[in-house]
Amino acid sequence: MSTQEFTLVDLKRILLEGAGADEGVDLDSDTALTTDFVSLGYDSLALLETGGRIEREYGVSLDEEIFANGLTPNGLLTAVNASIQEAAVA
Amino acid sequence: MNARVVITGIGLATPHGLGLDDYWSATRVGKNAIGRVTRFDASRYPAKLAGEIQDFTARDHLPGRLIPQTDRMTQLALVAADHAFADAGVEPGTMPEFDMGVVTASTSGGFEFGQNELKKLWSQGSHYVSAYQSFAWFYAVNSGQISIRNGMRGYSGVVVSDQAGGLDAIAQARRQIRKGTKLICSGGFDASVCPWGWVAQLTSDRLSTSERPERAYLPFDAEARGYVPGEGGALLILEDADAARERGADSIYGEIAGYGATFDPKPGSGREPGLRRAIEQALADAGVGPADIDVVFADAAGTPELDRTEADALVAVFGVRGVPVTAPKTMTGRLYSGAAPVDVVAAVLCMREGLIPPTTNVTLSPEYEIDLVTGQPRAAATRAALVIARGYGGFNSAVVVRAAG
């Protein structure tokens, strides 16, 4: 069976729905993708809300530890896609 | 020492609109802002009227990141705080963060936000509840969000005593300024025109069930039958008078000169209600006598028993028809924690213009021996005003506001 991929477009949409748009942050830039979320202005609650929305939409369970320190948009994309793969194999 | 505490900035959102000019231009002439509830279908509820704030779109005023985490009452409060700072000529970012605090009052908290998330909880499951539910519906959330947005880390808090809270918060702010905090943003906001909030408000049995906006909220009228709820409030920038002068504050609206608060005796005890003592405390605290008060902004509950209590207290302190009394909240409905801060604004603008805004729609019942300003505004030189606010459950508060200069 084919598995869904979690793309930057999906991440941007979920961030917008859950945490709102930050007029000062452009996630399309390469630097933003490798900058941690806290520096981008997303606090722990914003990440909790984002994680919750990803989990219920993609039917995955994300390890809470990935949100602990220095998570970047790229890091989150990788982690979510790994979880999607795991769920597909299981 | 009892330093003077003055109002240097005002921000408000009321059913008359956003900002000082919209509020006063409507209030001074007695314009009605009560209408049928439009924020939800109230046709099957006993109370169908409200004072709603029309045409407020939070996204036009606030950063996108704040929208998903805030209730409507917080969005209104954040915009009012911005207006108050601008009006005071203070850029919060340029002041030491521990010199500035926030003390607000709240009656309901963020009911609309809470309602939406509880609905998701029961219809979809706990995974669908917003993480921001963890704070967005709390009483303290307006103080918290104003503090975070403006970098204010000095003394802050929230007061919960229903409508009286709007004055209790201002008094608490004054206390903390006298202890050394340079500036405090204080006032109150409520906005619970949503089904869950409506049901909660109906439990008091004090809401008017009239469907006619001009006949629904009639304090001190023989036909008084409850009140109409409204949404909104006001935030004031309060500062030590000397500190305000030192920084060259553009405009000083007035001074929070006196405060008193009491709690009613147990119902059925036969003892006198606490309101008279609250008024006398406020006058004593301001160092003035009844003759020094030029106008009273009444609580104006709109139910016969509570109107009687207030009229009795006013006659006991000021004598029969001893002072002009008004209730401009008849135009907007009662704004809960937001009502008294709005009345404080009305008081300073009344003193500035020399015009007492009217109590609208009311024909004074002959059983109340008060000088109620009804129908038309009244021109009068006013230098000191008394603002009264009572909260459900027995809270009585009074503040004396003195004109600037």
XYZ file of C-alpha atoms in Angstrom:
495
model
C 0.000 0.000 0.000
C 1.136 3.511 -0.645
C 2.041 5.680 2.260
C 1.311 9.347 2.584
C 4.241 11.684 2.710
C 4.334 14.540 5.159
C 5.647 17.516 3.197
C 6.623 21.071 3.988
C 3.303 22.174 2.487
C 1.481 19.956 5.017
C 3.585 21.272 7.878
C 2.919 24.876 6.938
C -0.800 24.232 6.733
C -0.920 22.531 10.133
C 1.179 25.240 11.775
C -1.179 27.831 10.362
C -4.298 26.001 11.563
C -2.976 25.144 14.992
C -0.682 27.963 15.968
C -1.501 30.730 13.521
C 0.616 32.565 11.001
C 3.680 34.459 12.111
C 3.993 37.401 9.781
C 7.741 37.562 10.466
C 8.644 33.936 9.601
C 9.068 32.508 6.111
C 9.281 28.722 6.357
C 10.199 28.503 2.688
C 13.675 29.799 3.390
C 16.453 27.226 3.850
C 17.633 28.870 7.035
C 14.180 28.612 8.636
C 14.009 24.875 7.897
C 17.150 24.267 9.931
C 16.365 26.756 12.706
C 14.807 25.436 15.895
C 11.114 26.165 16.390
C 11.655 28.176 19.556
C 13.898 30.618 17.677
C 11.212 30.787 14.996
C 8.749 31.905 17.671
C 6.895 28.643 18.276
C 6.768 27.849 21.980
C 6.164 24.485 23.601
C 2.375 24.820 23.496
C 2.439 25.703 19.800
C 4.481 22.538 19.225
C 2.167 20.470 21.403
C -0.795 21.677 19.359
C 1.071 21.059 16.092
C 2.111 17.556 17.188
C -1.450 16.710 18.218
C -2.831 17.806 14.874
C -0.234 15.762 12.947
C -0.949 12.677 15.072
C -4.680 12.697 14.522
C -4.489 13.596 10.842
C -1.845 11.021 9.902
C -2.794 8.382 12.445
C 0.693 8.271 13.911
C 2.083 8.539 17.382
C 5.033 10.898 17.761
C 7.669 10.375 20.408
C 7.310 13.277 22.853
C 11.085 13.521 23.118
C 11.447 14.902 19.621
C 9.741 18.077 20.831
C 12.040 18.452 23.803
C 15.082 20.277 22.497
C 16.084 22.163 19.410
C 13.529 20.636 17.035
C 13.678 22.216 13.569
C 11.080 22.091 10.772
C 13.371 19.688 8.860
C 13.735 17.543 11.982
C 9.975 17.379 12.429
C 9.423 16.450 8.746
C 11.921 13.611 9.101
C 10.412 12.368 12.363
C 6.840 12.440 11.056
C 7.753 10.611 7.844
C 9.626 7.981 9.861
C 6.502 7.469 11.997
C 4.336 7.180 8.898
C 6.685 4.496 7.522
C 6.636 2.621 10.828
C 2.872 2.716 10.952
C 2.697 1.381 7.387
C 5.071 -1.516 8.139
C 3.352 -2.435 11.385
C 3.161 57.156 51.455
C -0.045 57.570 49.503
C 1.203 58.749 46.150
C -1.349 60.062 43.692
C -2.259 57.586 40.971
C -3.460 59.008 37.685
C -4.962 57.767 34.423
C -2.669 58.586 31.506
C -4.035 56.322 28.781
C -7.368 54.750 27.818
C -8.273 51.891 25.522
C -11.768 50.508 25.244
C -14.044 48.312 23.203
C -17.762 48.619 23.828
C -20.961 48.032 21.882
C -20.441 51.633 20.730
C -17.272 50.585 18.914
C -13.516 50.578 19.398
C -11.746 53.494 20.973
C -12.481 56.627 22.899
C -14.065 58.719 20.171
C -16.621 56.092 19.157
C -17.514 55.529 22.787
C -17.909 59.120 23.871
C -19.575 60.498 20.753
C -22.321 57.882 21.187
C -22.497 58.001 24.982
C -22.728 61.760 25.387
C -25.905 61.815 23.315
C -27.475 58.630 24.662
C -27.249 56.410 21.588
C -28.618 52.884 21.972
C -26.341 49.920 21.218
C -28.582 47.108 22.457
C -30.117 44.794 19.901
C -31.020 41.206 19.178
C -28.272 38.671 19.752
C -26.513 38.009 16.447
C -23.506 35.983 17.590
C -25.626 32.861 17.964
C -29.263 31.889 17.536
C -30.851 33.046 20.794
C -34.435 32.610 19.617
C -35.045 29.670 21.946
C -33.486 31.277 25.009
C -35.485 33.383 27.473
C -33.144 36.386 26.992
C -32.712 37.502 23.395
C -31.031 40.924 23.581
C -27.414 41.938 24.070
C -25.037 44.824 23.638
C -22.707 43.322 21.029
C -19.544 44.759 19.540
C -20.137 44.783 15.795
C -17.528 44.492 13.068
C -14.588 43.435 15.217
C -12.147 41.269 13.288
C -9.244 40.264 15.489
C -6.968 39.598 12.487
C -7.143 43.251 11.520
C -5.543 44.216 14.828
C -3.433 41.335 16.149
C -0.613 39.076 14.918
C -1.788 35.803 13.395
C 0.007 33.765 16.023
C -2.268 35.126 18.749
C -5.547 34.241 17.056
C -5.759 30.461 17.632
C -4.813 30.852 21.294
C -7.216 33.599 22.354
C -10.873 33.954 23.245
C -12.779 36.946 21.902
C -12.588 38.734 25.272
C -8.784 38.429 25.186
C -8.595 39.672 21.605
C -10.645 42.731 22.572
C -8.491 43.294 25.659
C -5.226 43.027 23.711
C -6.427 45.610 21.194
C -7.609 47.901 23.992
C -4.235 47.557 25.735
C -2.510 48.608 22.493
C -4.795 51.633 22.261
C -4.225 52.522 25.918
C -0.446 52.455 25.536
C -0.602 54.519 22.353
C -2.918 56.981 24.064
C -0.535 57.267 27.023
C 2.394 57.812 24.674
C 4.222 54.858 26.210
C 6.120 52.282 24.193
C 6.193 49.344 26.578
C 9.357 47.956 24.955
C 11.323 51.018 26.007
C 10.510 50.771 29.727
C 12.186 48.400 32.209
C 9.990 45.294 32.200
C 9.733 45.028 35.985
C 8.433 48.606 36.221
C 5.213 47.641 34.434
C 2.386 45.365 35.571
C -1.099 44.241 34.542
C -4.085 43.854 36.887
C -7.377 42.966 35.228
C -10.764 41.778 36.384
C -12.768 38.956 34.878
C -16.263 37.636 35.440
C -16.526 34.718 33.021
C -13.133 34.012 31.497
C -12.997 32.804 27.896
C -16.344 31.042 27.635
C -16.611 30.990 23.866
C -13.177 29.419 23.471
C -13.997 26.936 26.228
C -17.312 26.073 24.659
C -15.723 25.292 21.293
C -13.071 23.053 22.817
C -15.463 21.202 25.133
C -17.661 20.587 22.107
C -14.683 18.974 20.353
C -13.950 16.935 23.465
C -17.415 15.374 23.547
C -18.049 15.093 19.824
C -14.584 14.145 18.523
C -12.405 13.160 21.482
C -9.633 14.542 23.640
C -7.079 14.564 20.796
C -9.084 17.304 19.123
C -9.005 19.733 22.037
C -6.665 22.680 21.451
C -3.522 22.744 23.555
C -4.390 26.388 24.192
C -7.459 25.334 26.150
C -4.891 24.922 28.936
C -5.057 28.672 29.516
C -7.288 30.460 26.994
C -10.428 30.267 29.137
C -8.822 31.159 32.481
C -9.825 34.262 34.398
C -6.184 35.357 34.454
C -5.581 34.985 30.734
C -6.062 38.643 29.803
C -3.475 39.761 32.352
C -1.133 37.041 31.096
C -1.502 37.795 27.402
C -1.202 41.574 27.892
C 1.887 40.986 30.017
C 3.525 38.707 27.425
C 2.677 40.857 24.407
C 3.998 44.039 26.001
C 6.878 42.621 28.022
C 5.454 43.646 31.393
C 6.883 41.613 34.267
C 6.127 43.783 37.276
C 3.315 43.078 39.756
C 0.417 41.457 37.910
C -2.762 39.606 38.778
C -6.461 39.120 38.245
C -9.476 39.948 40.422
C -12.683 37.922 40.226
C -15.636 39.632 41.906
C -18.036 39.976 38.979
C -18.900 43.561 38.106
C -17.284 44.975 41.269
C -14.023 43.461 40.037
C -13.585 46.233 37.503
C -13.083 48.671 40.383
C -11.291 46.180 42.632
C -8.667 45.668 39.909
C -8.087 49.408 39.548
C -7.745 49.692 43.336
C -5.267 46.815 43.405
C -3.283 48.530 40.652
C -3.250 51.734 42.672
C -2.005 49.848 45.733
C 0.868 48.339 43.763
C 1.825 51.653 42.178
C 2.018 53.114 45.682
C 4.365 50.261 46.555
C 6.674 51.174 43.709
C 5.483 49.727 40.385
C 5.741 52.639 37.950
C 2.925 51.770 35.572
C 0.037 49.309 35.622
C -2.414 48.499 32.863
C -5.719 47.858 34.613
C -9.392 47.347 33.911
C -11.570 44.481 32.765
C -13.059 42.707 29.771
C -15.801 40.150 29.330
C -17.426 38.814 26.155
C -19.625 35.784 26.690
C -22.332 36.153 24.089
C -22.247 32.450 23.208
C -24.686 29.648 24.146
C -22.665 28.299 27.047
C -21.962 31.772 28.428
C -25.608 32.692 27.962
C -26.856 29.691 29.930
C -24.437 30.518 32.747
C -25.638 34.121 32.853
C -29.280 33.067 32.872
C -28.811 31.193 36.146
C -28.778 34.506 38.028
C -32.429 35.103 37.076
C -31.491 38.749 36.582
C -31.472 38.906 32.792
C -34.260 40.827 31.111
C -36.518 38.714 28.916
C -37.930 41.722 27.104
C -37.502 41.634 23.337
C -37.676 45.418 22.946
C -34.232 47.063 23.143
C -35.662 50.326 24.485
C -37.735 48.596 27.199
C -35.425 45.794 28.316
C -32.955 47.383 30.749
C -34.640 50.018 32.897
C -32.829 50.605 36.190
C -34.741 52.777 38.688
C -37.846 52.558 36.508
C -41.135 51.166 37.835
C -40.911 48.676 34.960
C -37.395 47.463 35.849
C -37.207 43.802 34.902
C -33.577 42.797 34.847
C -30.607 43.756 32.723
C -29.302 43.167 29.225
C -25.787 41.691 29.071
C -23.159 43.328 26.903
C -19.604 42.599 25.831
C -16.459 44.689 26.087
C -14.615 46.726 28.656
C -11.818 49.216 29.132
C -8.167 49.250 30.089
C -6.469 52.191 31.713
C -2.800 53.062 31.954
C -2.316 54.033 35.596
C 0.856 55.736 36.790
C 2.287 57.474 39.782
C 1.467 61.145 39.155
C 5.050 62.279 39.671
C 6.443 59.550 37.433
C 3.922 60.469 34.738
C 4.931 64.114 34.946
C 8.633 63.217 34.840
C 8.293 61.234 31.640
C 6.244 64.074 30.151
C 2.908 62.279 29.851
C 0.812 64.014 27.180
C -2.518 63.734 28.843
C -3.681 63.133 32.403
C -7.352 62.210 32.424
C -7.920 62.123 36.138
C -6.907 60.637 39.453
C -8.080 57.442 41.167
C -8.614 59.337 44.408
C -10.521 56.951 46.661
C -11.708 53.365 46.941
C -13.975 51.375 49.212
C -15.210 47.791 49.111
C -17.573 45.791 51.292
C -19.341 42.469 51.223
C -23.071 42.117 51.884
C -24.330 40.387 55.027
C -25.923 36.984 54.679
C -29.270 37.200 52.844
C -32.170 37.238 55.284
C -30.033 38.525 58.146
C -31.995 41.783 58.204
C -28.736 43.743 58.330
C -28.130 46.711 56.067
C -26.493 45.885 52.701
C -22.835 46.886 52.415
C -23.107 49.449 49.634
C -23.458 52.560 51.800
C -20.320 51.675 53.726
C -18.400 51.063 50.493
C -19.347 54.544 49.276
C -18.423 56.143 52.606
C -15.096 54.327 52.632
C -14.322 55.568 49.131
C -15.145 59.173 50.094
C -13.057 58.937 53.277
C -10.169 57.404 51.352
C -10.314 60.314 48.892
C -10.504 62.797 51.760
C -13.751 64.291 50.470
C -17.282 64.671 51.753
C -20.582 63.971 49.948
C -20.834 67.638 48.926
C -17.587 67.325 46.952
C -18.989 64.672 44.625
C -20.498 66.215 41.502
C -21.853 63.113 39.760
C -22.449 59.421 40.495
C -22.150 56.649 37.919
C -24.521 54.084 39.362
C -24.249 50.314 39.285
C -27.855 50.314 38.022
C -28.616 46.610 38.389
C -32.070 46.937 36.851
C -33.928 44.672 39.275
C -36.269 46.331 41.782
C -34.637 45.019 44.950
C -31.104 45.912 43.892
C -32.201 49.314 42.562
C -33.860 49.963 45.921
C -30.648 49.091 47.773
C -28.612 51.430 45.603
C -31.082 54.298 45.820
C -31.241 53.894 49.614
C -27.441 54.017 49.881
C -27.258 57.118 47.671
C -29.937 58.928 49.665
C -28.280 57.913 52.954
C -24.933 59.360 51.861
C -25.924 62.304 49.673
C -29.420 63.140 50.873
C -32.645 63.274 48.867
C -31.779 64.138 45.253
C -28.453 65.352 46.639
C -26.274 64.574 43.627
C -26.819 63.895 39.903
C -26.836 60.151 39.210
C -26.489 58.502 35.821
C -26.146 55.071 34.218
C -24.858 55.277 30.631
C -24.618 51.486 30.684
C -28.341 51.545 29.826
C -27.103 52.100 26.233
C -24.754 49.112 26.080
C -26.035 46.624 28.644
C -23.972 45.470 31.592
C -20.432 44.509 30.594
C -19.613 42.545 33.760
C -15.954 43.128 34.716
C -15.731 45.639 31.872
C -18.594 47.833 33.069
C -16.949 49.820 35.847
C -13.703 50.591 33.973
C -15.903 51.912 31.148
C -17.785 54.000 33.719
C -14.474 55.373 35.003
C -13.743 56.437 31.418
C -17.204 57.988 31.169
C -16.522 59.833 34.431
C -13.268 61.431 33.264
C -14.764 62.382 29.903
C -17.833 63.781 31.644
C -15.592 65.933 33.854
C -13.491 67.005 30.873
C -16.480 68.137 28.826
C -18.748 69.266 31.654
C -21.511 67.058 30.338
C -23.221 64.219 32.206
C -24.269 61.474 29.779
C -27.870 60.361 30.184
C -29.512 57.234 31.524
C -31.480 56.173 28.459
C -35.009 54.803 28.142
C -35.707 55.160 31.871
C -38.560 57.040 33.501
C -37.534 57.436 37.121
C -39.905 55.696 39.487
C -41.251 58.135 42.119
C -40.257 55.687 44.828
C -36.558 56.475 44.338
C -35.530 59.872 45.700
C -32.476 60.264 43.516
C -31.645 62.903 40.895
C -31.338 60.549 37.911
C -30.183 62.196 34.680
C -32.609 60.752 32.151
C -33.436 61.418 28.525
C -30.999 64.225 27.730
C -27.383 64.817 28.735
C -26.982 67.490 31.405
C -24.394 70.262 31.307
C -22.671 70.502 34.685
C -19.257 71.540 35.961
C -17.909 68.353 37.518
C -14.634 67.949 39.395
C -15.160 64.660 41.209
C -17.189 61.576 40.334
C -18.189 58.464 42.221
C -18.335 55.175 40.314
C -20.267 52.282 41.866
C -20.104 48.617 40.895
C -21.694 45.576 42.486
C -20.904 41.947 41.811
C -23.169 38.917 41.952
C -22.937 37.308 45.365
C -22.609 40.437 47.481
C -19.631 42.462 46.260
C -19.873 46.261 46.617
C -17.162 48.588 45.369
C -16.895 52.326 44.892
C -14.208 54.571 43.444
C -13.809 58.341 43.565
C -12.332 59.778 40.377
C -11.028 63.329 40.529
C -10.504 65.582 37.528
C -6.936 66.230 36.452
C -5.104 69.385 37.475
